[in-house]
Amino acid sequence: GAVLVAGTPIHEMREGQVAPWRGVNVGLVFQFFQLLPSLSNVENVMLPMDFCNTFKNNKERQARALHLLDLVDIKEHAFKKPSEISGGQQQRVAIARSLANDPPIIVADEPTGNLDSVTAQAIFELFERLVDQGKTIFMVTHDKDLARRVTRTIILSDGEIIDEYLETAFPKLNDDQLAEARKLAELQSFTPGETILAEGEQPQKCYVVSEGAVEILLREPNGQQISVARLKPGQYFEKIALLRGGAKIATVIADPGYKEIELLALESSSFSRKL
């Protein structure tokens, strides 16, 4: 496979190239802070700048570090050692350190896992502010309340990715059931305006929208078809949803307003047996 970040094929980089690239493109935030205890807080924030040789001199680096500590509301503790401040304050220093070289991406590994609920809320609100400023944040968490507040959720279960759209479509299924559903699902692509299910056709599958949208069309007594619903990613349709008095009367098409339309198709009887 391939790994591209902002168009850069990082899988092709040599080992000696990866660390400098990561130093200016990715900031890391850890559950247990990983601050060097022998350095002051401001020196911990300056460290990535030293490693990557960013900013002209030590004076500029310190000014940058103090600015970042101010950004995360911890500047008054800049010249203290990490051991002299609380866990929540140490995490703020760690976040400032992750921003040292102004990377576009922040990777946060359980950043609130070692904090009380009030402090965790404050750290998450800080992340939200960074997102508003244009940062992309990848956060690993077991906190489902926090997970509900992000723009995209990817669930891992026993090392496998559970499809986020299946999870949205079937919220009552547990992780094992969702993993089974993903194995059964077939990804299907459609062109804009293409018919997915025609009027009178008896579908044998349940479809979950994963990209683009689909339109549900009903035929009026005069023969004209009208759009009655638009389904977007995470929504699903099947034969039950398209029945009226036992006869299927709806047509489903790929929404003409989208360039790419993709559905996850689950064979209904197999899916039911698995459940």
mmCIF file of C-alpha atoms in Angstrom:
data_model
loop_
_atom_site.group_PDB
_atom_site.id
_atom_site.type_symbol
_atom_site.label_atom_id
_atom_site.label_comp_id
_atom_site.label_asym_id
_atom_site.label_seq_id
_atom_site.Cartn_x
_atom_site.Cartn_y
_atom_site.Cartn_z
ATOM 1 C CA GLY A 1 0.000 0.000 0.000
ATOM 2 C CA ALA A 2 0.891 3.659 0.197
ATOM 3 C CA VAL A 3 0.784 6.399 2.831
ATOM 4 C CA LEU A 4 0.430 9.966 1.586
ATOM 5 C CA VAL A 5 0.199 12.957 3.901
ATOM 6 C CA ALA A 6 -0.722 16.198 2.152
ATOM 7 C CA GLY A 7 0.583 14.627 -1.049
ATOM 8 C CA THR A 8 3.914 13.504 0.448
ATOM 9 C CA PRO A 9 4.568 9.748 -0.030
ATOM 10 C CA ILE A 10 6.083 9.134 3.385
ATOM 11 C CA HIS A 11 6.249 5.364 2.777
ATOM 12 C CA GLU A 12 8.999 6.066 0.239
ATOM 13 C CA MET A 13 11.162 8.035 2.684
ATOM 14 C CA ARG A 14 14.366 6.606 4.088
ATOM 15 C CA GLU A 15 14.648 6.252 7.855
ATOM 16 C CA GLY A 16 16.860 9.323 8.086
ATOM 17 C CA GLN A 17 14.252 11.406 6.250
ATOM 18 C CA VAL A 18 11.216 10.426 8.293
ATOM 19 C CA ALA A 19 12.207 12.003 11.626
ATOM 20 C CA PRO A 20 12.954 15.491 10.199
ATOM 21 C CA TRP A 21 9.728 15.351 8.184
ATOM 22 C CA ARG A 22 7.734 14.320 11.237
ATOM 23 C CA GLY A 23 9.400 16.983 13.354
ATOM 24 C CA VAL A 24 7.846 19.811 11.347
ATOM 25 C CA ASN A 25 4.641 18.125 10.146
ATOM 26 C CA VAL A 26 3.382 16.140 13.136
ATOM 27 C CA GLY A 27 3.045 17.109 16.793
ATOM 28 C CA LEU A 28 2.671 14.364 19.409
ATOM 29 C CA VAL A 29 0.708 14.482 22.665
ATOM 30 C CA PHE A 30 1.008 11.519 25.050
ATOM 31 C CA GLN A 31 -1.178 10.194 27.862
ATOM 32 C CA PHE A 32 1.639 10.502 30.400
ATOM 33 C CA PHE A 33 3.023 13.809 29.060
ATOM 34 C CA GLN A 34 6.639 12.612 28.458
ATOM 35 C CA LEU A 35 8.148 15.910 29.590
ATOM 36 C CA LEU A 36 11.853 15.846 30.458
ATOM 37 C CA PRO A 37 12.000 16.393 34.249
ATOM 38 C CA SER A 38 15.419 18.062 34.222
ATOM 39 C CA LEU A 39 14.240 20.856 31.898
ATOM 40 C CA SER A 40 11.923 23.732 32.682
ATOM 41 C CA ASN A 41 8.531 23.815 31.004
ATOM 42 C CA VAL A 42 9.640 26.446 28.517
ATOM 43 C CA GLU A 43 12.756 24.411 27.686
ATOM 44 C CA ASN A 44 10.587 21.343 27.051
ATOM 45 C CA VAL A 45 8.589 23.359 24.529
ATOM 46 C CA MET A 46 11.774 24.630 22.875
ATOM 47 C CA LEU A 47 13.199 21.130 22.434
ATOM 48 C CA PRO A 48 11.477 20.255 19.098
ATOM 49 C CA MET A 49 12.710 23.560 17.670
ATOM 50 C CA ASP A 50 16.270 22.623 18.646
ATOM 51 C CA PHE A 51 15.976 19.173 17.077
ATOM 52 C CA CYS A 52 14.585 20.508 13.798
ATOM 53 C CA ASN A 53 16.708 23.652 13.780
ATOM 54 C CA THR A 54 13.696 25.889 13.303
ATOM 55 C CA PHE A 55 13.806 29.595 14.189
ATOM 56 C CA LYS A 56 17.063 31.488 14.025
ATOM 57 C CA ASN A 57 18.408 31.413 17.551
ATOM 58 C CA ASN A 58 17.686 30.549 21.156
ATOM 59 C CA LYS A 59 16.069 33.925 21.837
ATOM 60 C CA GLU A 60 13.514 33.427 19.049
ATOM 61 C CA ARG A 61 12.829 29.867 20.191
ATOM 62 C CA GLN A 62 12.184 30.968 23.746
ATOM 63 C CA ALA A 63 9.866 33.729 22.549
ATOM 64 C CA ARG A 64 7.971 31.169 20.459
ATOM 65 C CA ALA A 65 7.766 28.763 23.415
ATOM 66 C CA LEU A 66 6.462 31.472 25.753
ATOM 67 C CA HIS A 67 3.841 32.431 23.172
ATOM 68 C CA LEU A 68 2.662 28.809 22.962
ATOM 69 C CA LEU A 69 2.548 28.447 26.739
ATOM 70 C CA ASP A 70 0.444 31.596 26.828
ATOM 71 C CA LEU A 71 -1.804 30.080 24.142
ATOM 72 C CA VAL A 72 -2.548 27.108 26.404
ATOM 73 C CA ASP A 73 -2.935 29.304 29.523
ATOM 74 C CA ILE A 74 0.160 28.082 31.351
ATOM 75 C CA LYS A 75 2.707 30.863 30.727
ATOM 76 C CA GLU A 76 2.968 31.761 34.424
ATOM 77 C CA HIS A 77 4.587 28.360 35.045
ATOM 78 C CA ALA A 78 7.063 28.624 32.156
ATOM 79 C CA PHE A 79 10.229 28.499 34.252
ATOM 80 C CA LYS A 80 9.094 25.820 36.683
ATOM 81 C CA LYS A 81 9.976 22.138 36.322
ATOM 82 C CA PRO A 82 7.208 19.698 35.281
ATOM 83 C CA SER A 83 7.206 18.177 38.775
ATOM 84 C CA GLU A 84 6.123 21.541 40.214
ATOM 85 C CA ILE A 85 2.798 21.671 38.359
ATOM 86 C CA SER A 86 -0.321 19.467 38.201
ATOM 87 C CA GLY A 87 -1.071 16.725 35.685
ATOM 88 C CA GLY A 88 -3.519 18.898 33.775
ATOM 89 C CA GLN A 89 -0.960 21.699 33.616
ATOM 90 C CA GLN A 90 1.709 19.266 32.407
ATOM 91 C CA GLN A 91 -0.606 18.180 29.600
ATOM 92 C CA ARG A 92 -1.016 21.812 28.573
ATOM 93 C CA VAL A 93 2.778 22.092 28.397
ATOM 94 C CA ALA A 94 2.847 18.915 26.300
ATOM 95 C CA ILE A 95 0.279 20.387 23.907
ATOM 96 C CA ALA A 96 2.363 23.568 23.625
ATOM 97 C CA ARG A 97 5.383 21.383 22.830
ATOM 98 C CA SER A 98 3.422 19.595 20.092
ATOM 99 C CA LEU A 99 2.791 22.991 18.472
ATOM 100 C CA ALA A 100 6.430 24.099 18.636
ATOM 101 C CA ASN A 101 7.151 23.824 14.903
ATOM 102 C CA ASP A 102 3.596 24.752 13.872
ATOM 103 C CA PRO A 103 2.740 21.305 12.431
ATOM 104 C CA PRO A 104 -0.549 20.916 10.533
ATOM 105 C CA ILE A 105 -1.246 17.571 12.260
ATOM 106 C CA ILE A 106 -1.456 16.740 15.969
ATOM 107 C CA VAL A 107 -1.504 13.078 17.040
ATOM 108 C CA ALA A 108 -2.846 12.679 20.578
ATOM 109 C CA ASP A 109 -2.600 9.275 22.272
ATOM 110 C CA GLU A 110 -5.211 9.144 25.061
ATOM 111 C CA PRO A 111 -4.496 12.784 25.994
ATOM 112 C CA THR A 112 -7.243 12.851 28.649
ATOM 113 C CA GLY A 113 -6.785 9.293 29.945
ATOM 114 C CA ASN A 114 -4.716 10.341 32.958
ATOM 115 C CA LEU A 115 -6.782 13.401 33.876
ATOM 116 C CA ASP A 116 -9.881 14.055 35.969
ATOM 117 C CA SER A 117 -13.120 14.830 34.119
ATOM 118 C CA VAL A 118 -12.959 18.604 34.622
ATOM 119 C CA THR A 119 -9.367 18.834 33.383
ATOM 120 C CA ALA A 120 -10.139 16.449 30.505
ATOM 121 C CA GLN A 121 -12.966 18.737 29.425
ATOM 122 C CA ALA A 122 -10.615 21.750 29.466
ATOM 123 C CA ILE A 123 -8.010 19.901 27.378
ATOM 124 C CA PHE A 124 -10.637 18.831 24.852
ATOM 125 C CA GLU A 125 -11.900 22.409 24.551
ATOM 126 C CA LEU A 126 -8.305 23.437 23.864
ATOM 127 C CA PHE A 127 -8.182 20.881 21.046
ATOM 128 C CA GLU A 128 -11.425 22.306 19.663
ATOM 129 C CA ARG A 129 -9.831 25.765 19.573
ATOM 130 C CA LEU A 130 -6.831 24.364 17.689
ATOM 131 C CA VAL A 131 -9.154 22.739 15.151
ATOM 132 C CA ASP A 132 -10.888 26.090 14.669
ATOM 133 C CA GLN A 133 -7.433 27.516 13.884
ATOM 134 C CA GLY A 134 -6.917 24.947 11.118
ATOM 135 C CA LYS A 135 -5.134 22.061 12.852
ATOM 136 C CA THR A 136 -6.010 18.433 12.144
ATOM 137 C CA ILE A 137 -6.072 16.326 15.300
ATOM 138 C CA PHE A 138 -5.988 12.530 15.434
ATOM 139 C CA MET A 139 -7.022 11.525 18.941
ATOM 140 C CA VAL A 140 -7.148 8.042 20.427
ATOM 141 C CA THR A 141 -9.665 7.801 23.270
ATOM 142 C CA HIS A 142 -11.827 5.358 25.210
ATOM 143 C CA ASP A 143 -14.097 8.219 26.298
ATOM 144 C CA LYS A 144 -17.286 7.803 24.260
ATOM 145 C CA ASP A 145 -18.626 11.184 25.394
ATOM 146 C CA LEU A 146 -15.602 12.914 23.846
ATOM 147 C CA ALA A 147 -15.766 10.691 20.766
ATOM 148 C CA ARG A 148 -19.293 11.914 20.048
ATOM 149 C CA ARG A 149 -18.006 15.491 19.751
ATOM 150 C CA VAL A 150 -15.444 14.973 16.996
ATOM 151 C CA THR A 151 -16.008 15.435 13.273
ATOM 152 C CA ARG A 152 -15.163 11.840 12.372
ATOM 153 C CA THR A 153 -14.959 8.659 14.440
ATOM 154 C CA ILE A 154 -13.090 5.490 13.513
ATOM 155 C CA ILE A 155 -13.634 2.531 15.836
ATOM 156 C CA LEU A 156 -10.956 -0.108 16.392
ATOM 157 C CA SER A 157 -11.932 -3.504 17.795
ATOM 158 C CA ASP A 158 -9.285 -6.206 18.294
ATOM 159 C CA GLY A 159 -7.021 -4.498 15.789
ATOM 160 C CA GLU A 160 -9.693 -4.157 13.094
ATOM 161 C CA ILE A 161 -11.305 -0.957 11.848
ATOM 162 C CA ILE A 162 -15.091 -0.969 12.165
ATOM 163 C CA ASP A 163 -16.753 0.976 9.383
ATOM 164 C CA GLU A 164 -17.954 4.310 10.751
ATOM 165 C CA TYR A 165 -20.973 4.379 8.444
ATOM 166 C CA LEU A 166 -22.145 0.946 9.565
ATOM 167 C CA GLU A 167 -21.744 2.094 13.161
ATOM 168 C CA THR A 168 -23.861 5.181 12.430
ATOM 169 C CA ALA A 169 -26.506 3.188 10.554
ATOM 170 C CA PHE A 170 -26.786 0.451 13.182
ATOM 171 C CA PRO A 171 -26.001 2.077 16.554
ATOM 172 C CA LYS A 172 -27.452 -0.813 18.589
ATOM 173 C CA LEU A 173 -24.972 -3.359 17.228
ATOM 174 C CA ASN A 174 -21.955 -4.133 19.390
ATOM 175 C CA ASP A 175 -18.376 -3.998 18.126
ATOM 176 C CA ASP A 176 -18.243 -7.711 17.277
ATOM 177 C CA GLN A 177 -21.474 -7.505 15.280
ATOM 178 C CA LEU A 178 -20.240 -4.420 13.423
ATOM 179 C CA ALA A 179 -16.974 -6.184 12.593
ATOM 180 C CA GLU A 180 -18.960 -9.117 11.173
ATOM 181 C CA ALA A 181 -21.149 -6.735 9.178
ATOM 182 C CA ARG A 182 -18.072 -5.096 7.655
ATOM 183 C CA LYS A 183 -16.772 -8.480 6.522
ATOM 184 C CA LEU A 184 -20.093 -9.160 4.801
ATOM 185 C CA ALA A 185 -20.356 -5.719 3.203
ATOM 186 C CA GLU A 186 -19.534 -5.222 -0.467
ATOM 187 C CA LEU A 187 -18.465 -1.741 -1.584
ATOM 188 C CA GLN A 188 -20.391 -0.648 -4.686
ATOM 189 C CA SER A 189 -19.800 2.512 -6.731
ATOM 190 C CA PHE A 190 -22.360 4.359 -8.848
ATOM 191 C CA THR A 191 -22.196 7.244 -11.290
ATOM 192 C CA PRO A 192 -24.324 10.372 -10.682
ATOM 193 C CA GLY A 193 -27.924 9.718 -11.695
ATOM 194 C CA GLU A 194 -27.437 5.953 -12.062
ATOM 195 C CA THR A 195 -30.343 3.774 -10.935
ATOM 196 C CA ILE A 196 -29.518 1.668 -7.889
ATOM 197 C CA LEU A 197 -32.938 0.072 -7.422
ATOM 198 C CA ALA A 198 -35.658 0.321 -10.040
ATOM 199 C CA GLU A 199 -39.374 0.497 -9.325
ATOM 200 C CA GLY A 200 -40.771 -3.025 -9.071
ATOM 201 C CA GLU A 201 -37.386 -4.606 -8.375
ATOM 202 C CA GLN A 202 -37.211 -6.728 -5.220
ATOM 203 C CA PRO A 203 -33.889 -5.999 -3.490
ATOM 204 C CA GLN A 204 -32.105 -8.743 -1.597
ATOM 205 C CA LYS A 205 -29.662 -6.374 0.056
ATOM 206 C CA CYS A 206 -29.517 -3.640 2.640
ATOM 207 C CA TYR A 207 -27.539 -0.588 1.466
ATOM 208 C CA VAL A 208 -25.606 1.848 3.663
ATOM 209 C CA VAL A 209 -24.505 5.135 2.099
ATOM 210 C CA SER A 210 -20.762 5.679 2.619
ATOM 211 C CA GLU A 211 -19.965 8.412 0.068
ATOM 212 C CA GLY A 212 -22.154 11.017 -1.635
ATOM 213 C CA ALA A 213 -25.928 10.583 -1.381
ATOM 214 C CA VAL A 214 -28.880 8.734 -2.904
ATOM 215 C CA GLU A 215 -32.342 9.961 -3.818
ATOM 216 C CA ILE A 216 -35.593 8.095 -3.162
ATOM 217 C CA LEU A 217 -38.088 8.679 -5.978
ATOM 218 C CA LEU A 218 -41.832 7.927 -5.865
ATOM 219 C CA ARG A 219 -44.128 7.866 -8.867
ATOM 220 C CA GLU A 220 -47.246 10.028 -8.678
ATOM 221 C CA PRO A 221 -50.593 8.909 -10.169
ATOM 222 C CA ASN A 222 -49.855 11.036 -13.249
ATOM 223 C CA GLY A 223 -46.702 8.986 -13.847
ATOM 224 C CA GLN A 224 -44.225 11.672 -12.817
ATOM 225 C CA GLN A 225 -41.453 10.724 -10.387
ATOM 226 C CA ILE A 226 -40.761 13.045 -7.466
ATOM 227 C CA SER A 227 -37.880 13.042 -5.001
ATOM 228 C CA VAL A 228 -39.160 12.316 -1.495
ATOM 229 C CA ALA A 229 -35.929 11.755 0.417
ATOM 230 C CA ARG A 230 -32.165 12.128 0.201
ATOM 231 C CA LEU A 231 -29.986 9.745 2.195
ATOM 232 C CA LYS A 232 -26.429 10.689 3.136
ATOM 233 C CA PRO A 233 -23.452 8.809 4.650
ATOM 234 C CA GLY A 234 -24.465 6.702 7.633
ATOM 235 C CA GLN A 235 -28.071 6.294 6.474
ATOM 236 C CA TYR A 236 -29.398 3.070 4.989
ATOM 237 C CA PHE A 237 -32.261 1.668 2.945
ATOM 238 C CA GLU A 238 -33.627 -1.785 2.220
ATOM 239 C CA LYS A 239 -36.764 -3.414 0.859
ATOM 240 C CA ILE A 240 -38.794 -2.894 4.065
ATOM 241 C CA ALA A 241 -38.279 0.851 3.885
ATOM 242 C CA LEU A 242 -39.529 0.924 0.301
ATOM 243 C CA LEU A 243 -42.747 -1.064 0.678
ATOM 244 C CA ARG A 244 -46.286 0.209 0.744
ATOM 245 C CA GLY A 245 -49.008 -2.408 1.123
ATOM 246 C CA GLY A 246 -46.621 -5.153 0.043
ATOM 247 C CA ALA A 247 -45.683 -3.637 -3.307
ATOM 248 C CA LYS A 248 -42.413 -1.805 -3.845
ATOM 249 C CA ILE A 249 -43.136 1.565 -5.368
ATOM 250 C CA ALA A 250 -39.865 3.469 -4.979
ATOM 251 C CA THR A 251 -36.858 3.987 -7.211
ATOM 252 C CA VAL A 252 -33.442 4.732 -5.744
ATOM 253 C CA ILE A 253 -30.838 6.637 -7.769
ATOM 254 C CA ALA A 254 -27.332 7.956 -7.130
ATOM 255 C CA ASP A 255 -27.714 11.652 -6.366
ATOM 256 C CA PRO A 256 -26.782 13.662 -9.504
ATOM 257 C CA GLY A 257 -25.334 16.388 -7.286
ATOM 258 C CA TYR A 258 -22.337 14.274 -6.218
ATOM 259 C CA LYS A 259 -19.334 13.152 -8.254
ATOM 260 C CA GLU A 260 -18.812 9.938 -6.285
ATOM 261 C CA ILE A 261 -21.496 7.740 -4.777
ATOM 262 C CA GLU A 262 -20.512 4.632 -2.833
ATOM 263 C CA LEU A 263 -22.679 2.183 -0.924
ATOM 264 C CA LEU A 264 -21.951 -0.720 1.385
ATOM 265 C CA ALA A 265 -24.212 -3.580 0.301
ATOM 266 C CA LEU A 266 -25.163 -6.274 2.818
ATOM 267 C CA GLU A 267 -26.968 -9.399 1.619
ATOM 268 C CA SER A 268 -30.057 -9.292 3.850
ATOM 269 C CA SER A 269 -30.439 -12.982 4.693
ATOM 270 C CA SER A 270 -26.720 -13.456 5.485
ATOM 271 C CA PHE A 271 -26.718 -10.313 7.621
ATOM 272 C CA SER A 272 -29.787 -11.485 9.537
ATOM 273 C CA ARG A 273 -28.274 -14.925 10.138
ATOM 274 C CA LYS A 274 -25.079 -13.387 11.509
ATOM 275 C CA LEU A 275 -27.041 -11.196 13.892
#
